[in-house]
XYZ file of N, CA, C and O in Angstrom:
472
model
N -3.125 4.255 2.909
C -3.960 3.362 3.669
C -3.789 3.690 5.149
O -2.686 3.943 5.612
N -4.908 3.677 5.858
C -4.908 3.875 7.303
C -5.672 2.721 7.924
O -6.769 2.391 7.481
N -5.089 2.089 8.943
C -5.788 1.025 9.666
C -6.831 1.654 10.581
O -6.540 2.620 11.288
N -8.033 1.088 10.574
C -9.132 1.633 11.369
C -9.346 0.892 12.685
O -10.213 1.258 13.470
N -8.558 -0.163 12.917
C -8.671 -0.930 14.159
C -7.282 -1.187 14.736
O -6.309 -1.258 14.007
N -7.235 -1.355 16.053
C -5.992 -1.725 16.727
C -6.304 -2.920 17.611
O -7.138 -2.819 18.512
N -5.698 -4.068 17.316
C -5.987 -5.284 18.079
C -7.426 -5.721 17.964
O -7.966 -6.309 18.892
N -8.076 -5.418 16.831
C -9.457 -5.806 16.605
C -10.477 -4.811 17.132
O -11.669 -4.961 16.904
N -10.014 -3.762 17.819
C -10.915 -2.767 18.407
C -10.946 -1.535 17.501
O -9.896 -1.005 17.127
N -12.148 -1.064 17.146
C -12.301 0.114 16.296
C -11.714 1.337 16.984
O -11.962 1.571 18.167
N -10.941 2.103 16.227
C -10.400 3.355 16.752
C -11.424 4.466 16.514
O -11.965 4.574 15.414
N -11.682 5.291 17.522
C -12.590 6.422 17.313
C -12.007 7.367 16.259
O -10.791 7.548 16.179
N -12.864 7.967 15.455
C -12.380 8.823 14.368
C -11.558 9.991 14.882
O -10.654 10.465 14.198
N -11.796 10.451 16.102
C -11.046 11.588 16.628
C -9.583 11.255 16.923
O -8.753 12.138 17.007
N -9.253 9.957 17.100
C -7.863 9.584 17.387
C -7.169 8.947 16.188
O -5.994 8.623 16.273
N -7.878 8.775 15.080
C -7.258 8.140 13.915
C -6.042 8.918 13.444
O -5.019 8.342 13.107
N -6.138 10.223 13.416
C -5.008 11.036 12.974
C -3.823 10.959 13.906
O -2.678 11.085 13.490
N -4.068 10.737 15.204
C -2.983 10.687 16.184
C -2.275 9.340 16.211
O -1.065 9.265 16.265
N -3.055 8.246 16.177
C -2.479 6.910 16.365
C -2.193 6.164 15.064
O -1.370 5.274 15.043
N -2.893 6.503 14.016
C -2.801 5.719 12.789
C -2.028 6.501 11.729
O -2.574 7.384 11.092
N -0.764 6.194 11.603
C 0.047 6.830 10.566
C -0.305 6.211 9.221
O -0.429 4.991 9.113
N -0.489 7.032 8.197
C -0.818 6.455 6.883
C 0.343 5.653 6.330
O 1.506 5.955 6.584
N 0.008 4.620 5.596
C 1.007 3.782 4.930
C 0.784 3.943 3.433
O -0.344 3.944 2.966
N 1.859 4.064 2.690
C 1.784 4.299 1.258
C 2.313 3.088 0.507
O 3.222 2.411 0.982
N 1.749 2.816 -0.659
C 2.221 1.706 -1.471
C 1.212 1.349 -2.547
O 0.276 2.096 -2.821
N 1.419 0.182 -3.139
C 0.542 -0.342 -4.181
C -0.325 -1.438 -3.581
O 0.183 -2.337 -2.924
N -1.630 -1.358 -3.818
C -2.558 -2.358 -3.300
C -2.753 -3.447 -4.340
O -3.058 -3.166 -5.493
N -2.575 -4.690 -3.920
C -2.808 -5.849 -4.789
C -3.755 -6.798 -4.074
O -3.586 -7.079 -2.891
N -4.744 -7.291 -4.803
C -5.691 -8.264 -4.253
C -5.574 -9.530 -5.080
O -5.618 -9.478 -6.306
N -5.389 -10.674 -4.414
C -5.137 -11.923 -5.119
C -5.695 -13.109 -4.360
O -5.994 -13.015 -3.179
N -5.842 -14.224 -5.069
C -6.207 -15.505 -4.466
C -4.945 -16.330 -4.316
O -4.109 -16.360 -5.221
N -4.797 -17.012 -3.180
C -3.630 -17.854 -2.938
C -4.024 -18.993 -2.003
O -5.119 -18.996 -1.447
N -3.137 -19.956 -1.828
C -3.373 -21.057 -0.890
C -2.792 -20.684 0.458
O -1.663 -20.216 0.553
N -3.560 -20.887 1.520
C -3.105 -20.611 2.882
C -2.731 -21.939 3.528
O -3.590 -22.807 3.706
N -1.466 -22.084 3.878
C -1.001 -23.343 4.462
C -1.588 -23.567 5.854
O -1.866 -24.688 6.240
N -1.792 -22.480 6.614
C -2.359 -22.617 7.957
C -3.816 -23.027 7.930
O -4.250 -23.872 8.707
N -4.587 -22.439 7.025
C -6.009 -22.765 6.930
C -6.280 -23.949 6.015
O -7.380 -24.492 6.006
N -5.290 -24.322 5.202
C -5.395 -25.439 4.262
C -6.557 -25.267 3.287
O -7.334 -26.189 3.057
N -6.663 -24.047 2.754
C -7.699 -23.750 1.765
C -7.288 -22.485 1.016
O -6.424 -21.738 1.475
N -7.906 -22.259 -0.141
C -7.619 -21.010 -0.852
C -8.201 -19.821 -0.092
O -9.272 -19.921 0.518
N -7.471 -18.714 -0.094
C -7.933 -17.479 0.540
C -7.679 -16.302 -0.390
O -6.817 -16.366 -1.272
N -8.430 -15.251 -0.189
C -8.213 -13.997 -0.897
C -7.391 -13.108 0.031
O -7.640 -13.057 1.236
N -6.388 -12.417 -0.529
C -5.529 -11.526 0.243
C -5.509 -10.148 -0.385
O -5.534 -10.015 -1.610
N -5.431 -9.125 0.454
C -5.122 -7.775 0.005
C -3.742 -7.481 0.576
O -3.502 -7.682 1.775
N -2.839 -7.052 -0.281
C -1.473 -6.749 0.160
C -1.121 -5.321 -0.208
O -1.346 -4.895 -1.336
N -0.560 -4.622 0.756
C -0.017 -3.301 0.488
C 1.476 -3.496 0.272
O 2.192 -3.909 1.187
N 1.924 -3.238 -0.961
C 3.317 -3.461 -1.351
C 4.050 -2.127 -1.421
O 3.446 -1.098 -1.712
N 5.366 -2.159 -1.180
C 6.167 -0.961 -1.410
C 6.171 -0.680 -2.899
O 6.174 -1.603 -3.710
N 6.192 0.607 -3.262
C 6.179 0.993 -4.679
C 7.360 0.363 -5.418
O 8.501 0.488 -4.985
N 7.043 -0.346 -6.516
C 8.083 -0.916 -7.369
C 8.968 -1.939 -6.690
O 10.113 -2.125 -7.077
N 8.456 -2.622 -5.675
C 9.262 -3.576 -4.917
C 8.398 -4.777 -4.550
O 7.181 -4.653 -4.407
N 9.009 -5.949 -4.344
C 8.233 -7.113 -3.914
C 7.995 -7.160 -2.398
O 7.445 -8.120 -1.885
N 8.386 -6.118 -1.669
C 8.258 -6.095 -0.209
C 6.792 -5.867 0.184
O 6.168 -4.909 -0.252
N 6.269 -6.773 1.015
C 4.891 -6.686 1.507
C 4.904 -5.901 2.811
O 5.568 -6.291 3.771
N 4.160 -4.791 2.861
C 4.113 -3.968 4.076
C 2.984 -4.397 5.002
O 3.146 -4.408 6.217
N 1.811 -4.711 4.438
C 0.647 -5.116 5.234
C -0.139 -6.163 4.455
O -0.136 -6.155 3.225
N -0.846 -7.043 5.176
C -1.689 -8.057 4.547
C -3.031 -8.105 5.256
O -3.092 -8.055 6.485
N -4.094 -8.208 4.472
C -5.454 -8.339 4.985
C -6.041 -9.619 4.399
O -6.051 -9.797 3.183
N -6.502 -10.537 5.265
C -7.096 -11.796 4.829
C -8.576 -11.612 4.532
O -9.270 -10.894 5.253
N -9.059 -12.284 3.501
C -10.469 -12.276 3.118
C -11.040 -10.856 3.022
O -12.050 -10.532 3.655
N -10.406 -9.977 2.220
C -10.879 -8.590 2.137
C -12.213 -8.479 1.405
O -12.505 -9.239 0.492
N -13.026 -7.518 1.856
C -14.290 -7.169 1.202
C -14.388 -5.650 1.183
O -13.994 -4.991 2.144
N -14.923 -5.113 0.100
C -15.126 -3.668 0.023
C -16.439 -3.332 0.721
O -17.489 -3.864 0.375
N -16.369 -2.465 1.723
C -17.570 -2.039 2.450
C -18.153 -0.758 1.889
O -19.361 -0.560 1.896
N -17.289 0.138 1.458
C -17.722 1.460 1.006
C -16.738 1.960 -0.042
O -15.553 1.662 0.015
N -17.236 2.729 -1.005
C -16.384 3.303 -2.036
C -16.997 4.622 -2.488
O -18.202 4.692 -2.737
N -16.190 5.652 -2.598
C -16.656 6.941 -3.078
C -15.599 8.008 -2.911
O -14.724 7.918 -2.038
N -15.647 9.028 -3.769
C -14.750 10.176 -3.689
C -13.269 9.781 -3.691
O -12.459 10.377 -2.981
N -12.909 8.756 -4.448
C -11.508 8.345 -4.536
C -10.998 7.592 -3.320
O -9.801 7.422 -3.151
N -11.912 7.158 -2.459
C -11.525 6.377 -1.279
C -12.420 5.159 -1.178
O -13.503 5.117 -1.747
N -11.946 4.143 -0.452
C -12.763 2.962 -0.193
C -12.299 2.312 1.097
O -11.192 2.550 1.569
N -13.188 1.509 1.681
C -12.867 0.788 2.910
C -12.863 -0.706 2.620
O -13.824 -1.238 2.076
N -11.755 -1.350 2.982
C -11.646 -2.809 2.919
C -11.763 -3.339 4.337
O -11.205 -2.752 5.269
N -12.463 -4.441 4.512
C -12.526 -5.082 5.814
C -12.123 -6.540 5.655
O -12.307 -7.133 4.601
N -11.541 -7.102 6.691
C -11.085 -8.485 6.664
C -10.447 -8.833 8.003
O -10.895 -8.361 9.053
N -9.372 -9.623 7.935
C -8.691 -10.065 9.146
C -7.200 -9.836 9.020
O -6.607 -10.048 7.964
N -6.602 -9.405 10.122
C -5.158 -9.206 10.200
C -4.575 -10.356 11.020
O -5.099 -10.690 12.081
N -3.509 -10.963 10.528
C -2.876 -12.080 11.224
C -1.534 -11.601 11.780
O -0.682 -11.124 11.028
N -1.366 -11.751 13.100
C -0.103 -11.345 13.733
C 0.318 -12.420 14.741
O -0.461 -13.315 15.072
N 1.545 -12.313 15.215
C 2.031 -13.179 16.300
C 1.971 -12.382 17.600
O 2.425 -11.245 17.659
N 1.413 -12.998 18.646
C 1.353 -12.318 19.933
C 2.676 -12.490 20.683
O 3.624 -13.060 20.153
N 2.723 -12.014 21.909
C 3.972 -12.085 22.695
C 4.437 -13.511 22.948
O 5.608 -13.762 23.141
N 3.499 -14.455 22.942
C 3.846 -15.868 23.179
C 4.214 -16.595 21.895
O 4.441 -17.793 21.910
N 4.223 -15.870 20.762
C 4.561 -16.480 19.484
C 3.400 -17.191 18.815
O 3.579 -17.846 17.792
N 2.203 -17.065 19.389
C 1.022 -17.700 18.804
C 0.452 -16.803 17.715
O 0.483 -15.578 17.815
N -0.091 -17.434 16.674
C -0.714 -16.673 15.589
C -2.139 -16.312 15.999
O -2.921 -17.179 16.401
N -2.438 -15.012 15.903
C -3.748 -14.487 16.291
C -4.308 -13.704 15.113
O -3.573 -13.002 14.425
N -5.612 -13.831 14.876
C -6.268 -13.072 13.818
C -7.274 -12.113 14.440
O -8.057 -12.509 15.291
N -7.190 -10.863 14.002
C -8.088 -9.820 14.473
C -8.893 -9.271 13.304
O -8.404 -9.239 12.177
N -10.105 -8.771 13.604
C -10.851 -8.019 12.605
C -10.059 -6.751 12.310
O -9.469 -6.145 13.205
N -10.005 -6.373 11.034
C -9.267 -5.174 10.631
C -9.987 -4.516 9.468
O -10.618 -5.203 8.654
N -9.907 -3.215 9.392
C -10.429 -2.454 8.259
C -9.373 -1.457 7.830
O -8.651 -0.908 8.662
N -9.287 -1.248 6.529
C -8.361 -0.265 5.964
C -9.171 0.801 5.248
O -10.061 0.495 4.457
N -8.842 2.040 5.498
C -9.366 3.143 4.699
C -8.290 3.458 3.669
O -7.176 3.834 4.031
N -8.618 3.262 2.402
C -7.645 3.439 1.323
C -8.029 4.646 0.482
O -9.210 4.887 0.231
N -7.022 5.394 0.058
C -7.241 6.529 -0.825
C -6.480 6.283 -2.111
O -5.316 5.888 -2.088
N -7.148 6.500 -3.230
C -6.541 6.265 -4.540
C -5.762 7.503 -4.960
O -6.277 8.620 -4.886
N -4.532 7.301 -5.385
C -3.695 8.389 -5.886
C -3.926 8.501 -7.386
O -3.507 7.630 -8.141
N -4.610 9.548 -7.811
C -4.928 9.736 -9.220
C -3.836 10.481 -9.986
O -3.959 10.680 -11.184
N -2.782 10.904 -9.307
C -1.726 11.625 -10.017
C -0.981 10.666 -10.940
O -0.804 9.491 -10.616
N -0.534 11.156 -12.099
C 0.169 10.264 -13.025
C 1.496 9.813 -12.428
O 2.129 10.564 -11.692
N 1.905 8.582 -12.723
C 3.182 8.107 -12.194
C 4.323 8.905 -12.815
O 4.197 9.424 -13.920
N 5.441 9.006 -12.082
C 6.573 9.729 -12.656
C 7.047 9.034 -13.928
O 7.038 7.800 -14.009
N 7.424 9.833 -14.894
C 7.846 9.268 -16.168
C 9.185 8.555 -15.988
O 10.108 9.085 -15.365
N 9.273 7.362 -16.535
C 10.513 6.591 -16.442
C 11.574 7.267 -17.302
O 11.273 7.786 -18.379
N 12.823 7.268 -16.832
C 13.878 7.876 -17.655
C 14.036 7.111 -18.958
O 13.972 5.885 -18.983
N 14.217 7.843 -20.002
C 14.361 7.211 -21.304
C 15.787 6.749 -21.512
O 16.732 7.435 -21.155
N 15.909 5.601 -22.092
C 17.223 5.044 -22.380
C 17.710 5.651 -23.693
O 17.341 5.207 -24.771
N 18.523 6.689 -23.593
C 18.996 7.377 -24.793
C 20.372 6.908 -25.219
O 20.876 7.329 -26.248
N 20.982 6.036 -24.440
C 22.331 5.587 -24.785
C 22.335 4.740 -26.054
O 23.295 4.765 -26.813
N 21.291 3.973 -26.281
C 21.238 3.092 -27.443
C 20.376 3.662 -28.562
O 20.152 3.008 -29.550
N 19.886 4.862 -28.374
C 18.992 5.443 -29.382
C 19.811 5.989 -30.545
O 20.876 6.557 -30.377
N 19.310 5.784 -31.719
C 19.957 6.315 -32.926
C 18.883 6.956 -33.777
O 17.771 6.442 -33.865
N 19.181 8.087 -34.396
C 18.160 8.711 -35.246
C 17.832 7.817 -36.419
O 18.679 7.111 -36.961
N 16.582 7.856 -36.822
C 16.110 7.046 -37.947
C 16.479 7.762 -39.245
O 16.225 8.938 -39.413
N 17.090 7.007 -40.145
C 17.460 7.557 -41.458
C 16.750 6.769 -42.524
O 16.871 5.568 -42.604
N 16.019 7.483 -43.347
C 15.294 6.852 -44.454
C 16.113 7.053 -45.718
O 16.415 8.159 -46.106
N 16.537 5.949 -46.327
C 17.382 6.067 -47.514
C 16.579 6.068 -48.741
O 15.901 5.516 -49.297
């Protein structure tokens, strides 16, 4: 995933590679209750692989474009400014789908026993 905006301002495509480091993880989209807005909201979360750690969150995500194994989500990013106030900015993510198979989990061979048919 690459963020396409900084502070709500669109980054020109020529500087995306310089300023926007890609972030890797698992994308999850869910409905939840927002205590600040006091209503249900849809969230897109970029999670660390195999971990409950949330790396990035996008409020009210919508898919704008999809094709060639990539898609763009748009929504709002919520951050705290220097004064500690919560600020929401327009944000878009360019996401790329990893089609490679996941690494095979190690097999638990310690408890395995050969099958014997009597």
